[in-house]
PDB file of C-alpha atoms in Angstrom:
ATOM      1  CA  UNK A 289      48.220 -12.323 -36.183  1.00  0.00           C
ATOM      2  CA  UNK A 290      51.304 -13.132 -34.280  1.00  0.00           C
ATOM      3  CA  UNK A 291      51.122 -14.069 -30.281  1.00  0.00           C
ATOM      4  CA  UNK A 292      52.790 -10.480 -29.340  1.00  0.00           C
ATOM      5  CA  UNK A 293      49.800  -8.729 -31.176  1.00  0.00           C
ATOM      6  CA  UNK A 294      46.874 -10.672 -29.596  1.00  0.00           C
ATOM      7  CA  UNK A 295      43.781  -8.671 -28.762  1.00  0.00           C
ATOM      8  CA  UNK A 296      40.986 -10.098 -26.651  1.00  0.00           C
ATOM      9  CA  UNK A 297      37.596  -8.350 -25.714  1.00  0.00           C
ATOM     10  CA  UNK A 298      35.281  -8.597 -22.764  1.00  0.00           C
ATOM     11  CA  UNK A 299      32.040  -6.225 -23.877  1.00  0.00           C
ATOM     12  CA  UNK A 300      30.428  -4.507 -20.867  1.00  0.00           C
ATOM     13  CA  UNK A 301      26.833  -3.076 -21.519  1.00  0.00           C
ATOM     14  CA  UNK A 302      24.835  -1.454 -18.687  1.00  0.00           C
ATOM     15  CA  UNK A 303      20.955  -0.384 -20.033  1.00  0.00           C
ATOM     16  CA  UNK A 304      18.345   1.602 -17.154  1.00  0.00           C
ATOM     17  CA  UNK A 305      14.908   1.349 -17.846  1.00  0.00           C
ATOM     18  CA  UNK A 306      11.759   3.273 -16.372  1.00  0.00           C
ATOM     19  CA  UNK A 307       9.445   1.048 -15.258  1.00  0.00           C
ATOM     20  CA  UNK A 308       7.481   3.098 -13.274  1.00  0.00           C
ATOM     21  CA  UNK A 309       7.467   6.410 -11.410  1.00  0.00           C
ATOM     22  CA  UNK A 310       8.665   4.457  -8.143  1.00  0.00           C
ATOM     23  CA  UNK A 311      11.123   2.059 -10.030  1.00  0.00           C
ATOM     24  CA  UNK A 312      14.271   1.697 -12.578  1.00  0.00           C
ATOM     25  CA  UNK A 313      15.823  -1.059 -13.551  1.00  0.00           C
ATOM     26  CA  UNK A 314      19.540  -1.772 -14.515  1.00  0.00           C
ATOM     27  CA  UNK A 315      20.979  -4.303 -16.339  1.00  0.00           C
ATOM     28  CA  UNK A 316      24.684  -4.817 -16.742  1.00  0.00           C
ATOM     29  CA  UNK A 317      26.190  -7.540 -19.334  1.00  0.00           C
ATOM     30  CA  UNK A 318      29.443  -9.162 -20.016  1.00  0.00           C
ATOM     31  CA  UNK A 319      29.940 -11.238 -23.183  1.00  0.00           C
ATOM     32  CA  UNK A 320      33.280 -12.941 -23.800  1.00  0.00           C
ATOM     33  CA  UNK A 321      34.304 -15.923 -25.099  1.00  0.00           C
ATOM     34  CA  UNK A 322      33.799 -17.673 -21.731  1.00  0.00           C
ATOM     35  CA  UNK A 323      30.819 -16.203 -20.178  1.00  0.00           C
ATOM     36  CA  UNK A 324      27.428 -14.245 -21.140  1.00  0.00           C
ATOM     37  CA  UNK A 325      25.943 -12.967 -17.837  1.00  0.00           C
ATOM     38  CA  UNK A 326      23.116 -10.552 -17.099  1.00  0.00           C
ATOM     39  CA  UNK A 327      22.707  -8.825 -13.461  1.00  0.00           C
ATOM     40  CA  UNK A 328      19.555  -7.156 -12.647  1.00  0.00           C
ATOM     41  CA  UNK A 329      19.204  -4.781  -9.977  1.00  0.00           C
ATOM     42  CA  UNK A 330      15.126  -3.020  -9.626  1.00  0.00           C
ATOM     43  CA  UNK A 331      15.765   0.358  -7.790  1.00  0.00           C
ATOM     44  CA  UNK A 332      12.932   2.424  -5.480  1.00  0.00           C
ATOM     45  CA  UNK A 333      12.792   6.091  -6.118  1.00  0.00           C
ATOM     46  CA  UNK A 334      13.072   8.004  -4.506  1.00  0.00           C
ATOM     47  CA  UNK A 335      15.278   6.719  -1.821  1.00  0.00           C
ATOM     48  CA  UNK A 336      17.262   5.197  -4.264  1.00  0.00           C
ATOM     49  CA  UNK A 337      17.321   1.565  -2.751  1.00  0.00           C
ATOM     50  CA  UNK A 338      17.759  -1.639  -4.246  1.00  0.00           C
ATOM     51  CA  UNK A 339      14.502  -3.290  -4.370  1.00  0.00           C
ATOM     52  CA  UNK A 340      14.794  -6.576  -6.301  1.00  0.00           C
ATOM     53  CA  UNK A 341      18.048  -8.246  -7.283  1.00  0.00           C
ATOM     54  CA  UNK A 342      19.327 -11.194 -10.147  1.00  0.00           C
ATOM     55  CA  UNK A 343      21.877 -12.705 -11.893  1.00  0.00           C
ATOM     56  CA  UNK A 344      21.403 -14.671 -15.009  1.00  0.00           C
ATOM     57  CA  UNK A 345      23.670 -17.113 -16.683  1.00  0.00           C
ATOM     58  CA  UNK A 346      23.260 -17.824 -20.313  1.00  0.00           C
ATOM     59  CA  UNK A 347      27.280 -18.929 -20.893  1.00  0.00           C
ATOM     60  CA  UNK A 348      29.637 -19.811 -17.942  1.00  0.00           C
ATOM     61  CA  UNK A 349      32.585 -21.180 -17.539  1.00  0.00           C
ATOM     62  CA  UNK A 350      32.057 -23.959 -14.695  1.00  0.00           C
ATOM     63  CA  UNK A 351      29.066 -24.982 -13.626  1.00  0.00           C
ATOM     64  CA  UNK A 352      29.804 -23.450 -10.188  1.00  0.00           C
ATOM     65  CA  UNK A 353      29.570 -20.610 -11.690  1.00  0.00           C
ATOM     66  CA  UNK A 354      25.556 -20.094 -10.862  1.00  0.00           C
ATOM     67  CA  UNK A 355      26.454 -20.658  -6.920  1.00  0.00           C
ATOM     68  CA  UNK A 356      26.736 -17.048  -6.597  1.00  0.00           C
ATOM     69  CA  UNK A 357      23.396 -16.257  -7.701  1.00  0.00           C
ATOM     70  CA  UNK A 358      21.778 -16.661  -4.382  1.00  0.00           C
ATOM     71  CA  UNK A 359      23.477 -14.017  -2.905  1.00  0.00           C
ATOM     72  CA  UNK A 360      22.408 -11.455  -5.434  1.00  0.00           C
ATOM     73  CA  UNK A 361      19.030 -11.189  -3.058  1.00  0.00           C
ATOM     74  CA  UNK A 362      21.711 -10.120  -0.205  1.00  0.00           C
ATOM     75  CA  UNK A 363      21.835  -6.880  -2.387  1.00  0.00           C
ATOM     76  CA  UNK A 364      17.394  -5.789  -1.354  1.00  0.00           C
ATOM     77  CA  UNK A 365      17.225  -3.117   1.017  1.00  0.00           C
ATOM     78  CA  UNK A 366      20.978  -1.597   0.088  1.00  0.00           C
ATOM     79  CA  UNK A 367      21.453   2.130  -0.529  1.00  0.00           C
ATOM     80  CA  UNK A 368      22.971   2.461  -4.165  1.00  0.00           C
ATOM     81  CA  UNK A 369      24.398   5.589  -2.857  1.00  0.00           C
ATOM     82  CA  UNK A 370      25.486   5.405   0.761  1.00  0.00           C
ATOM     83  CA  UNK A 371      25.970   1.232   0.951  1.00  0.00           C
ATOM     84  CA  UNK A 372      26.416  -0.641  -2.303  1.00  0.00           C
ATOM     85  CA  UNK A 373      29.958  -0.442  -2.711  1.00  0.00           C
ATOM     86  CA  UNK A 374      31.133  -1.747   0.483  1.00  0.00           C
ATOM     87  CA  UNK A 375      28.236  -4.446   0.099  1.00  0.00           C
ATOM     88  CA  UNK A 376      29.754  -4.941  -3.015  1.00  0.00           C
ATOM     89  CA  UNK A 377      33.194  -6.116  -1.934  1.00  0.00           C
ATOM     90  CA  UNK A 378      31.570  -7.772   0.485  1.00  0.00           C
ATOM     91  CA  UNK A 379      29.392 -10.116  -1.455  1.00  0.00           C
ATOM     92  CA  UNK A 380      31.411 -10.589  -3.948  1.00  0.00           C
ATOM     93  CA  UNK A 381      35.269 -10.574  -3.796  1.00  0.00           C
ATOM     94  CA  UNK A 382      37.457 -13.174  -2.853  1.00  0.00           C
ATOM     95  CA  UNK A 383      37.366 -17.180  -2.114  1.00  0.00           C
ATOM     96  CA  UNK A 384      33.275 -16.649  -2.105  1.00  0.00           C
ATOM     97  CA  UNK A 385      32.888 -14.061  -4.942  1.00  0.00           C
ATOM     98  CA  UNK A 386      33.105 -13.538  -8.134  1.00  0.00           C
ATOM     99  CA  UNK A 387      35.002 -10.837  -9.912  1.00  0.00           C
ATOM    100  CA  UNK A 388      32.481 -10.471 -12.979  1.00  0.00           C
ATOM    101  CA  UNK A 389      29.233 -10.617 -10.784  1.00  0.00           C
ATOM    102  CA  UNK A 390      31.621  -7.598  -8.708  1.00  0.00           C
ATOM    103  CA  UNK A 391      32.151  -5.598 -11.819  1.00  0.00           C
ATOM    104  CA  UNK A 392      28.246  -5.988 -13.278  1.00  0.00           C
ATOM    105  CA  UNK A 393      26.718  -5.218 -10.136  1.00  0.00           C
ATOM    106  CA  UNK A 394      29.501  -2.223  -9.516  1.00  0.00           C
ATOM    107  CA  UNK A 395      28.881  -0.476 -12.871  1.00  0.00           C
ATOM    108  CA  UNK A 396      24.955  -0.480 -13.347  1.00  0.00           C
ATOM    109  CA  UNK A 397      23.820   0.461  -9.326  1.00  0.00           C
ATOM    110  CA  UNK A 398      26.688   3.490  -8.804  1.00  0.00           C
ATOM    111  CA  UNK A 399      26.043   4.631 -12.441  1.00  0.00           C
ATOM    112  CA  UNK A 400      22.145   4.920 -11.680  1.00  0.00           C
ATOM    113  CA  UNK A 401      22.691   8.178 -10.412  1.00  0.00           C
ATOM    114  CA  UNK A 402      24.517   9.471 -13.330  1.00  0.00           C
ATOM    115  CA  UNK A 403      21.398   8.840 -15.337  1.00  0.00           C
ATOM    116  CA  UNK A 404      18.613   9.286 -13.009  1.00  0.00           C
ATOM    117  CA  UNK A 405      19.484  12.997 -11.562  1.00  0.00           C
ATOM    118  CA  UNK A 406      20.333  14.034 -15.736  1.00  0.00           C
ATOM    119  CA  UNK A 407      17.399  12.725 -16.671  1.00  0.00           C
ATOM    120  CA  UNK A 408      15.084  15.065 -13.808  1.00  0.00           C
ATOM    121  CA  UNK A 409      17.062  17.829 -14.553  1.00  0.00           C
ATOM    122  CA  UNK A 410      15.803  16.724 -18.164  1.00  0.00           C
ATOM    123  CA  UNK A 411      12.358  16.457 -16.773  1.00  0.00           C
ATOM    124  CA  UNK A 412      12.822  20.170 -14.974  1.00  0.00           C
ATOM    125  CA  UNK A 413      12.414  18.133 -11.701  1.00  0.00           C
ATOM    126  CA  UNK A 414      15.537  18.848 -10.547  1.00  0.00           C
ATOM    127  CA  UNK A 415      18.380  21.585 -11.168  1.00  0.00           C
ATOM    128  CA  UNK A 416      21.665  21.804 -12.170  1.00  0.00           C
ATOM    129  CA  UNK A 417      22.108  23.515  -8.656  1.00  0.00           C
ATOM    130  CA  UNK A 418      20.543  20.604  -6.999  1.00  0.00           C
ATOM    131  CA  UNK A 419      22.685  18.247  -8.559  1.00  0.00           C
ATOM    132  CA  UNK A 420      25.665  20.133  -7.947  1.00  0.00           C
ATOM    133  CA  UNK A 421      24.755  20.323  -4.172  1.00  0.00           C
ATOM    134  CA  UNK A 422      24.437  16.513  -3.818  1.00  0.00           C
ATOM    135  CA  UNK A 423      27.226  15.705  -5.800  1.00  0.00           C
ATOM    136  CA  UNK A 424      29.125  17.533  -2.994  1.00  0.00           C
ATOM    137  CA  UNK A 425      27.532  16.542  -0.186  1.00  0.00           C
ATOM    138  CA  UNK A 426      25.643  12.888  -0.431  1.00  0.00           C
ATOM    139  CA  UNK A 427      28.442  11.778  -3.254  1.00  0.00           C
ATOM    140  CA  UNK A 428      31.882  13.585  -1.783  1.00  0.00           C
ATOM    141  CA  UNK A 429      33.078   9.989  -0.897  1.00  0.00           C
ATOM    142  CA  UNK A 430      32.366   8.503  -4.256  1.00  0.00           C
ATOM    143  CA  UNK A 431      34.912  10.081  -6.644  1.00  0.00           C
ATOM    144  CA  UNK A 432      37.807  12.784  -7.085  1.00  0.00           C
ATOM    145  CA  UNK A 433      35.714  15.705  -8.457  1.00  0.00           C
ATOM    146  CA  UNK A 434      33.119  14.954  -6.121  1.00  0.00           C
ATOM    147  CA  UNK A 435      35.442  15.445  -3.577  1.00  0.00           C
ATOM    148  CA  UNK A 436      37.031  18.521  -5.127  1.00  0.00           C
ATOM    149  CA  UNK A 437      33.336  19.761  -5.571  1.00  0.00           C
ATOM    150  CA  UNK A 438      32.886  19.156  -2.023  1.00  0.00           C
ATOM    151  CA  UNK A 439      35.876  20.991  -0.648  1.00  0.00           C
ATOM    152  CA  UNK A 440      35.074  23.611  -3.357  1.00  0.00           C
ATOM    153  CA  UNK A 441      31.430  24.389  -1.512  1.00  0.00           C
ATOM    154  CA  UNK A 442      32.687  23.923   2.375  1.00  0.00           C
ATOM    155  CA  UNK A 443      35.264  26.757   1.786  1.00  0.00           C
TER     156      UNK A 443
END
């Protein structure tokens, strides 16, 4: 394969397990050539908090690499909804940071609530209604057709 046609993947995986009625947890992965990291983030239910927080190393590039891992227990007591992103890019970007440990932690905790609230509706412990109604309201700020969803119900 010539230079111009290189192709290089970095595999994200994000799995959410059940561990009990009052806890989930997430997992997000990288694997690369460079790096095989694991984040773990245990979230309460109902509230929706983070409860426990971790980052593994298994594969990393420098050795400073595993600094960061202290500050994953910054991350207890944050609202995945309302606080997480903001926390987030406060943790982890910049001089201080680290991009991956950014993207692990910013794919499994704001996609929690794309599995949790299908899976009650699932359960017929919540409605499509329901879900519709706090997309709108509790998660206007957190993407475009949330937002349009939201102006679509003030009207």
């Amino acid at each position: 394969m010539s230079e111009n046609n290189l192709s290089i993947k970095r595999n994200f995986a994000v799995t959410y397990n059940k561990v009990a009625d009052d806890l989930w947890s997430a997992y997000a992965e990288l694997n690369d050539e460079q790096h095989n990291i694991m984040t773990r983030l245990d979230i309460s239910i109902p509230n929706l908090t983070i409860r426990d927080a971790s980052i593994i190393f298994n594969k990393k590039p420098m050795e400073q690499c595993q600094e960061i891992s202290e500050k994953a227990k910054c991350l207890i007591g944050v609202s995945i909804i309302h606080d997480l992103t903001t926390t987030l890019n406060e943790l982890f970007v910049g001089a201080d940071g680290c991009p991956n440990i950014r993207s692990l932690f910013g794919i499994s905790g704001p996609g929690f609530i794309y599995v949790y609230y299908p899976q009650l509706i699932k359960e017929g412990k919540y409605t499509h209604q329901e879900w519709w109604k706090m997309a709108a309201t509790e998660l206007k700020d957190e993407c475009i057709a949330h937002k349009r969803l939201s102006e679509k119900y003030s009207k």
